[in-house]
Coordinates of C-alpha atoms in Angstrom, one line a residue:
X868 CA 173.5 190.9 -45.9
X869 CA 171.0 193.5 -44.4
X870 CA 169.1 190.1 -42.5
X871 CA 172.3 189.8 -40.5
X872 CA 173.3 193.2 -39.7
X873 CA 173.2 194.6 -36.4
X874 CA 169.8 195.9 -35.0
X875 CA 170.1 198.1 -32.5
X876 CA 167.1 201.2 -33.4
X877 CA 164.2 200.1 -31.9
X878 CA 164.7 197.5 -29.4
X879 CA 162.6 195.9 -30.0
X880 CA 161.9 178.8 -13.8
X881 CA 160.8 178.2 -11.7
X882 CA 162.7 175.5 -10.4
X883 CA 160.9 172.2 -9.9
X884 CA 161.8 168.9 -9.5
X885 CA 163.1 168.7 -13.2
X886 CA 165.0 171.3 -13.1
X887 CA 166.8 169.9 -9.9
X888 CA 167.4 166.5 -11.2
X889 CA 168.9 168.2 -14.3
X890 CA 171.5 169.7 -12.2
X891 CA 172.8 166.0 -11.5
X892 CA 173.0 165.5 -15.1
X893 CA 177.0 164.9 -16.2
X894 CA 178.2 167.8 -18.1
X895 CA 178.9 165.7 -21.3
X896 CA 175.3 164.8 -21.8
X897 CA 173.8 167.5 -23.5
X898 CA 170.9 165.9 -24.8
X899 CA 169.8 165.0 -21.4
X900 CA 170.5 168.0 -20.0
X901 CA 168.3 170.0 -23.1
X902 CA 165.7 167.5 -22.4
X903 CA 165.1 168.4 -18.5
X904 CA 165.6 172.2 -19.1
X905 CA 162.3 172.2 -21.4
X906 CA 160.4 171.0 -18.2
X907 CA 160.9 173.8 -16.4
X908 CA 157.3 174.8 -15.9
X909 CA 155.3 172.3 -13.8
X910 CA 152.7 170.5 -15.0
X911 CA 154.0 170.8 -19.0
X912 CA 153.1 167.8 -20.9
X913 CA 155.7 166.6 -23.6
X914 CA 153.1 168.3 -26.0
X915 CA 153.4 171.6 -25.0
X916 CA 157.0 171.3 -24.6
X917 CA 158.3 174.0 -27.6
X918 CA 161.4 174.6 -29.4
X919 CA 163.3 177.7 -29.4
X920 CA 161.9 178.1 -33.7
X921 CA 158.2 177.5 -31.8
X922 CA 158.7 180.1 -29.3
X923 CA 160.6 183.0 -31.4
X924 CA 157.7 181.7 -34.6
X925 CA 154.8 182.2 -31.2
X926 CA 156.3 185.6 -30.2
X927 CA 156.2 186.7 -33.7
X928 CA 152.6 185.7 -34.6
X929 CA 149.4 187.9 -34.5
X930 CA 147.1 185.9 -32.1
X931 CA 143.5 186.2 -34.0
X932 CA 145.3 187.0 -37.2
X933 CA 147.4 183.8 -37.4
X934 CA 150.5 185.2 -39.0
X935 CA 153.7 187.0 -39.0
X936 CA 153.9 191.1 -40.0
X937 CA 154.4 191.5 -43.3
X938 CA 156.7 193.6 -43.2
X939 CA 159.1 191.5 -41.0
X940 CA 162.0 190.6 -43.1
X941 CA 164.2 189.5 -39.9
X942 CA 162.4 186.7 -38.4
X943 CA 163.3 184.0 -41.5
X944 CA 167.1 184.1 -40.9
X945 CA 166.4 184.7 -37.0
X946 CA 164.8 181.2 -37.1
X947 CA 167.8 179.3 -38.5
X948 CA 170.3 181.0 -36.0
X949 CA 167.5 179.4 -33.0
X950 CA 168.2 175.8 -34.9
X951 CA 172.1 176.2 -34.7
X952 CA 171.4 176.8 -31.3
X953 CA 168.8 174.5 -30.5
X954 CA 171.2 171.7 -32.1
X955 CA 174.0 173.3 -30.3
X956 CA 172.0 172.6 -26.8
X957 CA 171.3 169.3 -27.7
X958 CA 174.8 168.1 -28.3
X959 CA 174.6 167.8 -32.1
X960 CA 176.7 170.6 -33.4
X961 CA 180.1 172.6 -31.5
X962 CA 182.3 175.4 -32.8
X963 CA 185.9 173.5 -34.6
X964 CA 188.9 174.2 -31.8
X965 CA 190.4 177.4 -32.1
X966 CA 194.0 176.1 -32.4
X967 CA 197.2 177.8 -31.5
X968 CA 196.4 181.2 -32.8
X969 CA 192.7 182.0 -31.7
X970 CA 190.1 182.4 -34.2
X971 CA 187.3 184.5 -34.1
X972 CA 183.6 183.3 -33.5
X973 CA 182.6 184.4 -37.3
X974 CA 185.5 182.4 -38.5
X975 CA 185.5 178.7 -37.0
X976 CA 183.5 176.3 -38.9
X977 CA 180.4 174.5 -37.0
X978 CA 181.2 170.6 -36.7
X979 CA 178.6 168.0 -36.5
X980 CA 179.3 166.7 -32.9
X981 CA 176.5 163.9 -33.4
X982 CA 174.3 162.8 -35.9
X983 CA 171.9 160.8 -33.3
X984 CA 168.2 162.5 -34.6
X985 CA 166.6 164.7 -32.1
X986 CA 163.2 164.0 -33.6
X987 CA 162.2 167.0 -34.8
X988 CA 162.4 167.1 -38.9
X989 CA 163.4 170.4 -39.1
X990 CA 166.5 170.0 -37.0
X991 CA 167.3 166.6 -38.3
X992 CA 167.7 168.2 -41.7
X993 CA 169.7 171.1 -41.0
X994 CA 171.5 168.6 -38.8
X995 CA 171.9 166.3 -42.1
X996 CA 173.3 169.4 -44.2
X997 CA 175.7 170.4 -42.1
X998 CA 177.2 167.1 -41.4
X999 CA 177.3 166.4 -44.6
X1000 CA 179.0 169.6 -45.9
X1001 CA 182.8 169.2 -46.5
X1002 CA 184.7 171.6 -46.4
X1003 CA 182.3 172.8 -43.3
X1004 CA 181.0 176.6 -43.5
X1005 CA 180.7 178.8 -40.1
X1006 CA 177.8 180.1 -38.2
X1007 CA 177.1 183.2 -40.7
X1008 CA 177.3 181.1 -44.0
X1009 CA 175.3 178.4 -42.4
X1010 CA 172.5 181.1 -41.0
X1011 CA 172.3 182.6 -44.8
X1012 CA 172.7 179.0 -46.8
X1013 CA 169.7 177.8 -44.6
X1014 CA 167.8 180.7 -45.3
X1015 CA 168.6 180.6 -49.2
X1016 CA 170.1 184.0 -49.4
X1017 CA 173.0 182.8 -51.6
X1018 CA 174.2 183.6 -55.0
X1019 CA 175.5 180.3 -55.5
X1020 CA 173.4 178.2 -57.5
X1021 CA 175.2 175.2 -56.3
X1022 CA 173.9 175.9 -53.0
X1023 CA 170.8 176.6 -52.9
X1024 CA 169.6 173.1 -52.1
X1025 CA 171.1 173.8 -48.5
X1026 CA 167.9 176.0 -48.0
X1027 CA 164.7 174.9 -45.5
X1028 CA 161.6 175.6 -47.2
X1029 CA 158.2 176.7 -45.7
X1030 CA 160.1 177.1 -42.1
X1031 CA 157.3 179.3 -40.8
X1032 CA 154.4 176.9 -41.9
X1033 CA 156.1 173.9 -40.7
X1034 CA 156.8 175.5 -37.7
X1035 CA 152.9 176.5 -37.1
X1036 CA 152.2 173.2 -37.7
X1037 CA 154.2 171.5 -35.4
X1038 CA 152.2 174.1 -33.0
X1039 CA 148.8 172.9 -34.2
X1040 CA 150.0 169.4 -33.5
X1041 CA 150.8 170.2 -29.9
X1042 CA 147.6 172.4 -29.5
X1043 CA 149.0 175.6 -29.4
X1044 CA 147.4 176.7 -32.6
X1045 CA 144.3 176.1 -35.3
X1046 CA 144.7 176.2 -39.0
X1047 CA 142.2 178.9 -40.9
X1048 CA 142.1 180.2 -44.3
X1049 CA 141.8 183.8 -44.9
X1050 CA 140.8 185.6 -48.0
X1051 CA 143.3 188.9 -49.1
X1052 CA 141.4 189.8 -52.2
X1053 CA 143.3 188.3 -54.8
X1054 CA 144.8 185.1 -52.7
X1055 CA 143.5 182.7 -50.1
X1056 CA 146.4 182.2 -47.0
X1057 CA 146.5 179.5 -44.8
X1058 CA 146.9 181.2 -41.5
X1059 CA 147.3 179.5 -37.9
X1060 CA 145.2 181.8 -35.1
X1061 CA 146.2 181.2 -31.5
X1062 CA 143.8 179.0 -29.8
X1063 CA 146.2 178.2 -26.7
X1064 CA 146.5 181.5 -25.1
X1065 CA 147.8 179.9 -21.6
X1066 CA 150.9 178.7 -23.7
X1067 CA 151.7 181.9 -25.3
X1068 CA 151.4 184.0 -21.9
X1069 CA 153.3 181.8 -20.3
X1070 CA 156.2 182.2 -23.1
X1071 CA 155.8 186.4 -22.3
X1072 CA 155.9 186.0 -18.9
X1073 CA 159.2 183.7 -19.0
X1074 CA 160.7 186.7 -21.4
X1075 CA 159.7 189.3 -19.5
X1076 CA 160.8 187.9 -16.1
X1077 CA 164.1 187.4 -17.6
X1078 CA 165.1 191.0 -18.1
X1079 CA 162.8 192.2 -14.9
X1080 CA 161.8 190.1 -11.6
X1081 CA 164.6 187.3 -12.2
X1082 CA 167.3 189.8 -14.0
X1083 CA 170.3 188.2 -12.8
X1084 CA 173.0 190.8 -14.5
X1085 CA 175.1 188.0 -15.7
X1086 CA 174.2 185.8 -18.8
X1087 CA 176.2 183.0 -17.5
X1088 CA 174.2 182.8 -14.7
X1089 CA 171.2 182.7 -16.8
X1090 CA 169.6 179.9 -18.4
X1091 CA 171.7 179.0 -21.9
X1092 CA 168.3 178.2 -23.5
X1093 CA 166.3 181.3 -21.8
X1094 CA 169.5 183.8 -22.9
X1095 CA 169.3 182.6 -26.7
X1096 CA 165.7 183.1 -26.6
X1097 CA 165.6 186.6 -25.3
X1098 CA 168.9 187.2 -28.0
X1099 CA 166.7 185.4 -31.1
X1100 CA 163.7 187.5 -30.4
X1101 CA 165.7 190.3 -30.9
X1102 CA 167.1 189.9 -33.9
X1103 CA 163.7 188.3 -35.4
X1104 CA 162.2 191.4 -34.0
X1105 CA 159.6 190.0 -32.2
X1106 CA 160.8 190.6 -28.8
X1107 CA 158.5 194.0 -29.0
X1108 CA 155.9 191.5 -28.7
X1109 CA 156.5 190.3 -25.5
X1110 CA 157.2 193.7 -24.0
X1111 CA 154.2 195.6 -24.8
X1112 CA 151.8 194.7 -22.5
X1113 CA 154.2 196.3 -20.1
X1114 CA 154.3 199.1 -17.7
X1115 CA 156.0 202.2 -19.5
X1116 CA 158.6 202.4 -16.4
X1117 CA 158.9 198.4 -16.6
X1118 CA 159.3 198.3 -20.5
X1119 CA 161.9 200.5 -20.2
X1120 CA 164.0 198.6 -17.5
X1121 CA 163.3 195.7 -19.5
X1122 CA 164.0 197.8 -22.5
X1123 CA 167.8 198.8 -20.6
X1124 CA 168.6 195.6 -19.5
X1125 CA 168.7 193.9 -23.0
X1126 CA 170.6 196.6 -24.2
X1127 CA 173.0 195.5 -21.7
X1128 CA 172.9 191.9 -23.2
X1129 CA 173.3 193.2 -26.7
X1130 CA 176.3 195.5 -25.9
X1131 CA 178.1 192.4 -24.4
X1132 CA 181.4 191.3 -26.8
X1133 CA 180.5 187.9 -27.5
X1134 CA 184.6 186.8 -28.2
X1135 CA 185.1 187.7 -24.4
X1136 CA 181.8 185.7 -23.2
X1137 CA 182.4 182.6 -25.1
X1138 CA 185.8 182.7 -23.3
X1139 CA 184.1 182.2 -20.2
X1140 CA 183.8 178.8 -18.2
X1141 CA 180.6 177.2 -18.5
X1142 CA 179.6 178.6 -21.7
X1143 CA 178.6 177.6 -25.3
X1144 CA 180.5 178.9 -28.2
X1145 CA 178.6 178.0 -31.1
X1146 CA 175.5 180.0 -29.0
X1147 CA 178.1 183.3 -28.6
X1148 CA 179.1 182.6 -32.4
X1149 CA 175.6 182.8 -33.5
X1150 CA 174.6 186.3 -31.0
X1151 CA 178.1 187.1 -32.5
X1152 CA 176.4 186.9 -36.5
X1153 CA 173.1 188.9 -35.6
X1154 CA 175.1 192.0 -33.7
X1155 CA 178.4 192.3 -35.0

């Protein structure tokens, strides 16, 4: 599958009160603890509040333009590794035990943990297909069934349609974006111009910061949501995106330091204390 095969050419919080009182959070609620790590920046109203699909789908879109490059053919199954993750965060889905002999990443089969609704559509119904799934598929079949790139017949119902345009709408709903049409000679497109440009450099900054004035050189010390993001935007390849505006000698630091993140053996980190496997499992899918 060329979507899921390692790209390497081209590499392309402060903490405030919420962030503290998340830290008091109990381990096992993960939907609690998702919930307080989105209200990291102060001020944020629950409108502006974005998904990890929103911010990969932001960092991806031309700004007066409204959409995606055409010629990005990474971003659709980059999206549906951010929802396993995103679902993974909020205490919906885990990784099936690894049992007496360990199992690889690639090869343990995601297991619906809870099938409470976050609320978002999207997620609820990848949620509902992989609950509903017997026997259950792993993280690589589940990225590629969700996308539609499947020679089965039988499963092609398992795909999300239209991901990118729901996705844009969800960010005209919170005021992120507008909704334009635009003529290409021989079709109208609906396209979805930035109109929020406080939200979107706010998103770069938080990316850039990551790999540059809050590096911390260890990704379990990082933020689980911020290190899938920076990991996502990769392998949509739209993490370019929020490293041009850089300094050459700062792009390139940045440009280093995410190399290190991408040379890291996801087996070894998902043995780690602290860590979730089903996010490892889905790095695991974009770089093995």
């Amino acid at each position: 599958m060329s979507t899921l095969t390692q790209r390497n050419s081209g590499l392309v919080q402060r903490k405030t009160e919420a962030s503290r009182n998340a830290e008091k959070i109990p381990d096992g609620d993960d939907d609690r603890r998702a919930e307080h790590e989105q209200e990291d920046e102060k001020g944020d109203s629950k409108e502006t509040r974005l998904t990890l699909m929103e911010e990969v789908l932001l960092l991806g879109l031309k700004d007066r333009e409204g959409y995606t490059s055409f010629w990005n053919d990474c971003i659709s199954s980059g999206l549906r590794g951010c929802m396993l993750i995103e679902l993974a965060l909020r205490g919906r889905l885990q990784l099936e035990s690894f049992g007496m002999r360990r199992k690889s990443l690639l090869t343990r089969k995601v297991i619906c943990k809870s099938d409470t609704p976050t609320g978002d559509v999207l997620l609820d119904e990848a949620l509902k297909h992989i609950k509903e799934t017997q026997p259950p598929e792993a993280v690589q079949s589940w990225i590629e069934l969700l996308s539609g790139e499947t020679w089965n017949p039988l499963k092609l119902h398992y795909q999300l349609r239209n991901v990118r345009e729901r996705l844009a709408k969800n960010l005209v709903e919170k005021g992120v974006l507008t909704t334009e049409k635009q003529n290409f000679l021989l079709f109208d497109m609906t396209t979805h111009p930035l109109t929020n440009n406080v939200i979107k450099q706010r998103l770069i900054k938080k990316v850039q910061e990551a790999v540059l004035d809050k590096w911390v050189n260890d990704p379990h010390r990082m933020d689980k949501r911020l290190l899938a993001l920076v990991y996502l935007a990769h392998a949509s390849d739209v993490l370019e995106n929020a490293f041009a505006p850089l300094l050459d000698e700062h792009y390139d630091l940045a440009m280093k330091r995410v190399r290190q993140l991408l040379d890291l053996d996801p087996e070894v980190e998902s043995m780690k204390p602290n860590t979730n496997e089903l996010l490892w499992a889905v790095v695991a899918a974009f770089t093995k």
